[in-house]
Coordinates of C-alpha atoms and ligand atoms in Angstrom, one line a residue:
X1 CA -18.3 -3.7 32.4
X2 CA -18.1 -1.1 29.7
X3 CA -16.8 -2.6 26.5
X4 CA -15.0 -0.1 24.0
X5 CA -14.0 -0.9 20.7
X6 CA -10.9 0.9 21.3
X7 CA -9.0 2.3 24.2
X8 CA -6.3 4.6 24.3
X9 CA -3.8 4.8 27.0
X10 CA -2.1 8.0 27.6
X11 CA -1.6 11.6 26.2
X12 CA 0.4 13.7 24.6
X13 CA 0.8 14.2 20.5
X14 CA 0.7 10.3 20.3
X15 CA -2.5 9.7 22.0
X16 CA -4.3 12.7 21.5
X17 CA -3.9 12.5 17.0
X18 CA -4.7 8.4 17.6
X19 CA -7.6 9.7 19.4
X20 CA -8.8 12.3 16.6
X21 CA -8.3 10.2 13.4
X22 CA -10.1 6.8 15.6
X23 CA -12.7 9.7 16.4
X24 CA -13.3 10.6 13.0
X25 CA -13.3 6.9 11.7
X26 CA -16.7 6.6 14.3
X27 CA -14.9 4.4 16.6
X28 CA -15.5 6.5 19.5
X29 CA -12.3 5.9 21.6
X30 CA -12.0 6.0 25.5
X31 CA -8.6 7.9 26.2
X32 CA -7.1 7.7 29.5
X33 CA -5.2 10.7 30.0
X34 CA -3.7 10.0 32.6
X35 CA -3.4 11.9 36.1
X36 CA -0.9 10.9 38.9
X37 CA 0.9 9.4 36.2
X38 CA 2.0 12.8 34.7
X39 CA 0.0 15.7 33.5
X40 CA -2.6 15.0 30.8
X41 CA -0.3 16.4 27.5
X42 CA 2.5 14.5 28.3
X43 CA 5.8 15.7 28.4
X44 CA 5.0 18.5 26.3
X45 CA 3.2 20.1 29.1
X46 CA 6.3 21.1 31.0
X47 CA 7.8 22.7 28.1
X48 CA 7.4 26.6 27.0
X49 CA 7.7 27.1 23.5
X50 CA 7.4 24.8 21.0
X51 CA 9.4 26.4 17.6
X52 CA 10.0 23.2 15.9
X53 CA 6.2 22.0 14.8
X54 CA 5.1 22.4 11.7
X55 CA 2.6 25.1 10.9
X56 CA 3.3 27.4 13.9
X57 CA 5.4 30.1 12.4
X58 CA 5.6 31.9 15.6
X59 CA 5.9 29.0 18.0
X60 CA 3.2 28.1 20.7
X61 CA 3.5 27.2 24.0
X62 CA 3.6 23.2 24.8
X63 CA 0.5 23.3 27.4
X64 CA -1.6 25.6 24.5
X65 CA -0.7 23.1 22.0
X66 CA -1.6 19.9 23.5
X67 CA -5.2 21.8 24.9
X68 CA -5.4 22.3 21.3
X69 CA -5.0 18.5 20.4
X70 CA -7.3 17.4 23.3
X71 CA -9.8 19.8 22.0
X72 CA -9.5 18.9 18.5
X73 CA -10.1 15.3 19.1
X74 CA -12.9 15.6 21.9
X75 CA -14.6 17.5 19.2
X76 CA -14.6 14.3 17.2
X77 CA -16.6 12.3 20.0
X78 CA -13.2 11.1 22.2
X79 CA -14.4 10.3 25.5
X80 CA -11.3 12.0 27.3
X81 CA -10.6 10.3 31.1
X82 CA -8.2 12.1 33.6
X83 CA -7.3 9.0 34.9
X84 CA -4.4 6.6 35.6
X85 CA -4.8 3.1 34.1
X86 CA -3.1 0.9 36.6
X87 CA -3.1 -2.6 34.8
X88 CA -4.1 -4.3 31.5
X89 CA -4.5 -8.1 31.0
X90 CA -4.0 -8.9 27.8
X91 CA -3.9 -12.6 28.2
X92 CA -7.9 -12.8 26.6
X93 CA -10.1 -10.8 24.5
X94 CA -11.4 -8.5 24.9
X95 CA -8.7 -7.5 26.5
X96 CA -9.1 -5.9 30.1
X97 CA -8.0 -2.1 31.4
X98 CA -8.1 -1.4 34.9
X99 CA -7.8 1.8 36.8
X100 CA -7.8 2.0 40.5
X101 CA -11.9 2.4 40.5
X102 CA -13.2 0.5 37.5
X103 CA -12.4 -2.2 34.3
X104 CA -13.2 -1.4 31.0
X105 CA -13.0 -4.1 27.9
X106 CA -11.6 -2.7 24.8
X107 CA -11.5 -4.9 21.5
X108 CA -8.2 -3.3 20.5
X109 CA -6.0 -1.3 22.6
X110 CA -3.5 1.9 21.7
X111 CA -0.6 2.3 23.8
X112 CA 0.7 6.0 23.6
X113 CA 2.2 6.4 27.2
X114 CA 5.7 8.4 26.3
X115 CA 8.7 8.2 28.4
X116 CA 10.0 9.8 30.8
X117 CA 13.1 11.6 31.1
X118 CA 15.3 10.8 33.5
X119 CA 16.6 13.1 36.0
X120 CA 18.8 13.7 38.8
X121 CA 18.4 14.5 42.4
X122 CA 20.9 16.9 42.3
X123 CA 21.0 19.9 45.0
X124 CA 19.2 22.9 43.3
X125 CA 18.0 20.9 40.6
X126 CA 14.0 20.5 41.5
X127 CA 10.7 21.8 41.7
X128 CA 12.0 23.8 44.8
X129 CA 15.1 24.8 43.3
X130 CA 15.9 25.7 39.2
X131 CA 13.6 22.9 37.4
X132 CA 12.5 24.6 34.2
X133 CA 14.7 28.0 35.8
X134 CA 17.7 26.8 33.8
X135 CA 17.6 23.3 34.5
X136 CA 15.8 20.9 32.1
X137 CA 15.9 17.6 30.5
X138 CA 14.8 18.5 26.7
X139 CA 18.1 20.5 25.1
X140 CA 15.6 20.4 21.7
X141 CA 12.5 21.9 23.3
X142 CA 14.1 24.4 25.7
X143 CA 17.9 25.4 24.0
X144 CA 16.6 28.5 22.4
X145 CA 14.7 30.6 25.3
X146 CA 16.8 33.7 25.7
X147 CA 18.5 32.9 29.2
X148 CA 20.6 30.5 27.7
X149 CA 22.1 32.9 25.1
X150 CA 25.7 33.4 25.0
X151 CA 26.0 31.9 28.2
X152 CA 27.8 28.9 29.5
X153 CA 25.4 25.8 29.6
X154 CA 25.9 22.2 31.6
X155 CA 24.9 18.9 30.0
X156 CA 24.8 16.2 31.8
X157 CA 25.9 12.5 30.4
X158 CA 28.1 11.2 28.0
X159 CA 25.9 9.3 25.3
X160 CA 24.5 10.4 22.2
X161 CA 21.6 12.1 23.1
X162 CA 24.5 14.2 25.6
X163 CA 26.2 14.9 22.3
X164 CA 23.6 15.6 19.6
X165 CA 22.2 17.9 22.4
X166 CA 25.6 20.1 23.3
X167 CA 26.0 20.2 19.5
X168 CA 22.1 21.5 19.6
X169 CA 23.1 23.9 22.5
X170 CA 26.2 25.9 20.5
X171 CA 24.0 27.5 18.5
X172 CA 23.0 29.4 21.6
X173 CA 25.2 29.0 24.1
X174 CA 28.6 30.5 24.3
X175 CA 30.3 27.4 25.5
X176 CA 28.6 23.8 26.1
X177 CA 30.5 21.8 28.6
X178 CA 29.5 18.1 29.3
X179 CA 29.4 16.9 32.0
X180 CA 30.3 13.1 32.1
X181 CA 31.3 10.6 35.1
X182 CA 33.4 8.5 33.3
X183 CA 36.8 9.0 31.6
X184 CA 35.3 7.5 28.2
X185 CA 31.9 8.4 26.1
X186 CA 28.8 6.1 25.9
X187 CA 28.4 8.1 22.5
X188 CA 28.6 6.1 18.9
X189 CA 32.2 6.8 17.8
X190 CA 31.5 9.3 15.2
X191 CA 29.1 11.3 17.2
X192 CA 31.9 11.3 19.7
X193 CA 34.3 12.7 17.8
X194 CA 31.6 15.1 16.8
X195 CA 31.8 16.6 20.7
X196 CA 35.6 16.7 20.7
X197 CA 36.8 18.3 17.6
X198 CA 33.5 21.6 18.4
X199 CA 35.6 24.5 19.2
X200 CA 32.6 25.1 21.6
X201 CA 32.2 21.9 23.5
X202 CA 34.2 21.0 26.3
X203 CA 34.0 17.7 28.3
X204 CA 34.5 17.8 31.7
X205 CA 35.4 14.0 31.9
X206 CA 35.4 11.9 36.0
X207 CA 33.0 14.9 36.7
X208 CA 29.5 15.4 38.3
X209 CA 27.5 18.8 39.3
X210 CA 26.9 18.5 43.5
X211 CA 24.6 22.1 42.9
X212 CA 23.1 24.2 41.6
X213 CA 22.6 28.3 42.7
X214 CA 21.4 31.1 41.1
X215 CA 19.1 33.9 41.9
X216 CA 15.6 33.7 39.8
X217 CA 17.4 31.3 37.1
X218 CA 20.5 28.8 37.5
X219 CA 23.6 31.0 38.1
X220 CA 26.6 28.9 38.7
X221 CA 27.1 25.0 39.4
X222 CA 29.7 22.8 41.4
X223 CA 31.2 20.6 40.0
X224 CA 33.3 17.8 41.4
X225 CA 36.5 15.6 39.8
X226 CA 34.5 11.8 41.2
X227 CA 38.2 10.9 41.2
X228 CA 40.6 13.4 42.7
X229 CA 37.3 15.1 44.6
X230 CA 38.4 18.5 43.8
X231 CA 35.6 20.7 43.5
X232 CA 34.9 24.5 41.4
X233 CA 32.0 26.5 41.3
X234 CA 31.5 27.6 37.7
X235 CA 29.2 30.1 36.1
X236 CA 26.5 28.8 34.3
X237 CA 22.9 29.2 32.8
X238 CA 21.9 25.9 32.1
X239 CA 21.7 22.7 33.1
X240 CA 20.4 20.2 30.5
X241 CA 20.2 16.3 31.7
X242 CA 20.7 13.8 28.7
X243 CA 21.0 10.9 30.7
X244 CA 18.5 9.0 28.9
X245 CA 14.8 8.3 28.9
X246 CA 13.1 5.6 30.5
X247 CA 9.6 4.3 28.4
X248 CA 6.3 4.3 30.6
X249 CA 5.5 1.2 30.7
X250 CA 5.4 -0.6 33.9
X251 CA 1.2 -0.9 33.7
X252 CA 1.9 -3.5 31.4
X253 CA 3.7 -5.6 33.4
X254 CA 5.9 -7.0 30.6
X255 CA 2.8 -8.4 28.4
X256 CA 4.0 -6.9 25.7
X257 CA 7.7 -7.4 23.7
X258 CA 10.6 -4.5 24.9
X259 CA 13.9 -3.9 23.9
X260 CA 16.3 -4.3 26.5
X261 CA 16.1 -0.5 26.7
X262 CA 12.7 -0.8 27.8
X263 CA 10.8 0.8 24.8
X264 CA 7.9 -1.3 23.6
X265 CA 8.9 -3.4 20.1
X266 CA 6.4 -2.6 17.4
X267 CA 6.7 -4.3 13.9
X268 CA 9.1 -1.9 11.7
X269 CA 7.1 0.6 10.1
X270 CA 3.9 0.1 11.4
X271 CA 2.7 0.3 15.1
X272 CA 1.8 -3.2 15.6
X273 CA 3.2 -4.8 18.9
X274 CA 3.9 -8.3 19.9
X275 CA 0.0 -8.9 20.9
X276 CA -2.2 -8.6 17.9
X277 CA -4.8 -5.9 18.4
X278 CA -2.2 -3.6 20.8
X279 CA -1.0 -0.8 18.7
X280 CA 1.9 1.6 19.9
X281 CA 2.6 5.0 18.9
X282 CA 4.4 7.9 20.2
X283 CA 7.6 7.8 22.6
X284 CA 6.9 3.9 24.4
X285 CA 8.0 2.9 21.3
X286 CA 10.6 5.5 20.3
X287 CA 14.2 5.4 21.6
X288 CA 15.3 7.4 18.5
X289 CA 13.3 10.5 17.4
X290 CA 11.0 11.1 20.1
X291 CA 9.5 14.6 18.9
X292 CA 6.1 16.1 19.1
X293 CA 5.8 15.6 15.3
X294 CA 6.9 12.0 15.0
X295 CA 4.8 11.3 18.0
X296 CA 1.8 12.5 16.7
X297 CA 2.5 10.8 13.2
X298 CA 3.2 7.4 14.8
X299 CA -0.4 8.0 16.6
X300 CA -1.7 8.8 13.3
X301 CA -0.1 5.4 12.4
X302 CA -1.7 3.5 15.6
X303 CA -5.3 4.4 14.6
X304 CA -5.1 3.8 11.2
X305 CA -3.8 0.3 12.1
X306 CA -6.3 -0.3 14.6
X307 CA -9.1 0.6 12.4
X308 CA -8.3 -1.6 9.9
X309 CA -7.5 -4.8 11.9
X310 CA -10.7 -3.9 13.9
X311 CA -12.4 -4.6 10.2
X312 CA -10.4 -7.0 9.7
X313 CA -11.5 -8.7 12.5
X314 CA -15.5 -8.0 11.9
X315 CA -15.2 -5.8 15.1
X316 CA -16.4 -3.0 13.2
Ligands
NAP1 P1 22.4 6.4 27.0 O1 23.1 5.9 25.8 O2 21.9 5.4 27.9 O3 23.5 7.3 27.7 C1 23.2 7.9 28.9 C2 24.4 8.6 29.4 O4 24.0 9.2 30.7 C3 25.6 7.7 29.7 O5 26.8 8.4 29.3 C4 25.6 7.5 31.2 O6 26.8 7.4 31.8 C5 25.0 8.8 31.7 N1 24.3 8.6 32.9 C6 23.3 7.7 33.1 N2 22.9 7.7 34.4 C7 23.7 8.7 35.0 C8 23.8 9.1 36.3 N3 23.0 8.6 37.3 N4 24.7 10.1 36.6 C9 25.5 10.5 35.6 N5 25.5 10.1 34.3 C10 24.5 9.2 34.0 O7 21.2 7.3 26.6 P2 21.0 8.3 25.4 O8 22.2 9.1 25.1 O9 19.7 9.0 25.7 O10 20.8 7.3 24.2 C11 19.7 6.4 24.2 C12 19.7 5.6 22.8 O11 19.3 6.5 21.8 C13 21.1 5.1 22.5 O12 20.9 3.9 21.8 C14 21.6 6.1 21.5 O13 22.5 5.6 20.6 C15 20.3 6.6 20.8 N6 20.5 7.9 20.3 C16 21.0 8.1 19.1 C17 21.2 9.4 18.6 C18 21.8 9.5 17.2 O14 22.3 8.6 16.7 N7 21.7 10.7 16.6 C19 20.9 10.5 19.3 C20 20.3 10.3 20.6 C21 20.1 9.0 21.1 P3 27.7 6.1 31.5 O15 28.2 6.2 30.1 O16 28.8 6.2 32.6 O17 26.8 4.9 31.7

């Protein structure tokens, strides 16, 4: 079996910068990038312009960021694998990584497998219909792209991310209506009342969308009252779900400590998990910020923790 010093599970700004700085510290890290799983990237791959990291005046486009990232830390000496890892055991060291053809031992493992945001099967709202046309699950990374401007937008939920992104949204949008199936918000208090009192959010409460039309991009959505069943076709632009994220982590079956959200627990401030020598960066272990630019700095994080408690340990 081939033994690694360190293995890195998944993609995306996480993986990829705990891949570059454990490249450049001579560890020569194995990342699996993932395939079925998602596209290598991560979630970033099915976004278009990314305005909001640092040092990209212009933007760039998600895809030509993270090929950027993958090149930069290849170019270090990361071996880069397109492939799914479909179980780790944990239980002995070196630890074990399967994927559906071979096992690998790593001395210390990185976990940077994101989340995934969830989505609904809503008529008009996939691959075949508006996905990325007007319908999308990222208000931050998509909000500013020039359809949405001065037109009415759909969000969908009635927590805080539902909030923080219609708030997000009225800088674009003429009107931000959310869209919530309940009478009362899962939103903190404050953030709440944040939604209510914005002279350009609107909360369509009992309410769900059935469909969504449009011609090339989303043009209108019905919506339905879940308690009287009325239903009105509206005119909109976008549709944004904010009905949470859901952390990648079912590969692990439950080896390692979550909170009851699912996200993987890792010692405050650093990127130590429950299982000493598994490091965690990135969104797994992120209910809160989840950007590109905290990613990539809690992966920074992950392989500087790594290397050390590899020396520690005499591994290096
Ligand atoms: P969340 O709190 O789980 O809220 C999800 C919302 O989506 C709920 O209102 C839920 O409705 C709705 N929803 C879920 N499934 C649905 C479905 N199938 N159909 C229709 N609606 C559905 O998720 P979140 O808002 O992403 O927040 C996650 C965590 O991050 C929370 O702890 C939150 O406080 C935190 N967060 C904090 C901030 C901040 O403080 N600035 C910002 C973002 C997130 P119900 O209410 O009916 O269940």
């Amino acid at each position: 079996m081939e033994h690694h010093k360190l293995i890195i599970i998944g993609s995306g700004p996480a993986g990829y910068t705990a891949a570059l700085y454990a490249a450049r510290a001579n560890l020569n890290p194995l990342l699996f990038e993932g395939f079925f799983s998602g596209p290598a990237g991560g979630q970033l791959m099915t976004t278009t312009d990314v305005e909001n990291y640092p040092g990209f005046p212009d933007g760039i486009l998600g895809p030509e960021m993270m090929d950027a990232f993958r090149k930069q830390c290849a170019r270090f000496g990361t071996e880069l694998l397109r492939q799914d890892v479909e179980s780790v055991d944990l239980s002995k060291r070196p630890f074990t990584v399967n994927t559906k053809k071979n096992s690998y031992l790593a001395d210390a493992l990185i976990i940077t497998t994101g989340a995934t945001a969830k989505r609904l099967e809503i008529d008009g709202a996939g691959e075949e219909g508006f996905w990325q046309k007007g319908v999308t699950a990222c208000a931050i990374c998509d909000g500013a792209m020039p359809i949405f401007r001065e037109k009415d937008l759909y969000v969908i939920g009635g927590g805080d991310s539902a909030v923080e992104e219609a708030i997000f949204l009225t800088k674009y949008g003429r009107k931000v209506f959310m869209v919530h199936r309940r009478d009362d918000l899962r939103a903190s208090k404050i953030m709440g009342e944040r939604a209510l009192n914005h002279p350009k959010i609107e909360i369509l409460w009992n309410s769900v969308i059935k469909k969504i039309e449009g011609d090339k991009v989303v043009g209108s959505v019905l919506i339905e009252n879940v308690k009287s069943g009325a239903q009105e076709k509206r005119e909109a632009a976008g549709v944004f779900f904010a009905i949470g994220h859901k952390p990648n982590t079912g590969f692990l079956d439950g080896q390692l400590a979550q909170d009851k959200q699912g996200y993987l627990v890792v010692k405050p401030g650093t990127s130590y998990t429950s299982v000493e020598g598994v490091f965690a960066g990135g969104d797994v272990q992120d209910p809160v910020y989840r950007q590109a630019v905290t990613a990539a700095g809690s992966g920074c994080m992950a392989a500087i923790d790594a290397e050390r408690w590899l020396g520690e340990k005499g591994h290096i």
